[in-house]
């Protein structure tokens, strides 16, 4: 559990930690710092192990405390500034706001982020009077969950700490509802398919994650404790349409909410999300599609993934809420073009 102290974020190593180097372990955590930034911060003695500056080769044990500068790089401090941004608001009350995020917008500032983020747009929308409770000095105020930059759809933000804690607990306990729409490069042969694996940071690409099946995990660790950097993930793929026996339109239900989870699971099933160039490649459609559609699909530069349904219990009123976010125009237009070649199963 993290806590704030002297402008540092502190993490307590879990009981499942197993003799890991502190630099490698920090790089595997979703803390907004790259491997290079972690290395430089260690050299500057800005990362503390049990209150003392650490070395990169130091190992951590269960119960150790690791502290690092929150939202900082060695060259510049990231900043959060209110800025105008078009918002598609699905719901809002005094406690929370639900947005249909458009593709191409980053949720919160990070290293290298130059365009206005969704958080900054919300701060501008709320105005000085109402933003005071929302902006608590963090780089990620009110953030309960995230969507990838190029993923569209429903996302909720808390306007105060009480609601943030309540929503975060629902997401952690998996009592909320999250359902996506995905266009997959391949035919899903089963009507419904459950898939689970363990995800961890790719050792050669800090932006990417890798997946290990349960069998692969047993082979790798045997009876040893599973390191905390390996996160269990589970998704359900439900087939809706198949286009010319090549592309599948699927609903995807999340049982866990790991970074890149749907994209990784789809790729592991040998049918990556169309447009996902990190876990797949440009789609080469067969001659059964006209050239215009083949070229259009081949040229897609973002993943065709949309958070369609978001449901949760309101932390204050106790009411069960559910929201549906309409597809963005590029996704909708593509499905309309493909519909001539579809058949429901």
Steps between C-alpha positions, in 0.01 A plus 500: 500500500641838401519807723620856466807615697731796429401516134588133458278209409564196720429140406512209743634179341243222515548167674531330161816690405787264425857641514462753218740783417346833588563657155336209316210486743427873476509478121233229517267723703259744336646813664555720194882472497708343225800273564733787410323738739518242779871448435569874510292552814695221673827664398370829644412313822137603455357150543497371856495143628373491857577870530856486365633568147526172309723351234362349180625156600334504844236233547164547669322271745141474624407803708773727363397860426606655170458876457534697178417854377141504377439639155861614454773432251867583539469782245166655568201482725180407326227756545122499498330801342135560421448524124195497271401164355178380339335258743222252422340482846282194560415582862593749768400580855675666794707187569616363166508547125481237223655583162491333159870542419591555137800315353833682499457665841726401791328466840765674714842664452810285470852524368482617139133607514460825304130523414221589742408199711151395605573594863603851392185532290284401797676754722423772244138387471445498876637852539691647790215473751420133451845379403644571846359179647591303190862617467688389811843584364549159341578440133212253489220656706178302500640222280327171580605309187656578165454443130789482253556812294348346185219313676167682515203469729356535849724609786408634846676760716436572867454860615606440859710258704204315655359411158848422365555247778155348454532459124860377526389227740232382255756481220747318728232257622377445140140584595460752217406428138735572208413384149684590179444469127797371301562428133733201482727384221383139480196283546390423855392139459314482833191701586647582840859457611658557842871573501733559793872556538761685703625832363836663569715776355703404193871508600606646163216753445375701798179596316400140434371210710542126458263216584563161658235228523440311825702209364790727406489656847522157663795411282672831581443521875395152611416512871670838551285806581383694195677842486270798545605629157302214341132601505215254446259606224174355368281598203191358331465535121146477362460473122250736341577499127752348262598683181580272204645237738791733575410778745300458822296764679501401866377618835767466763420486870775577751529301821823685580621836372868470414689733267459389134307193620260459206768578243738244650235228536379551144857471374558187710194349327664578162247764403631837612281809513484661156730804492704390802855527367661436839363147541420429137571622148311672215207284391528338157143418391432235234377574147142428616498863618508781243826689465360816660417317822825302497704818475289676761541223756869464423550871566333510843745649750313453830344199667131445429412469868218681679385497864128470432346421841605624842302410809553556873322583824496870589718529814272764655144420388545124481319488166618260232596697189583386147609708202536424131747694286425520127771397255726773360437590137806323354411170669131534412572582134735203467240258635240642262734436205570147621138416572436383141745213564370402844298215633378465857565169669 
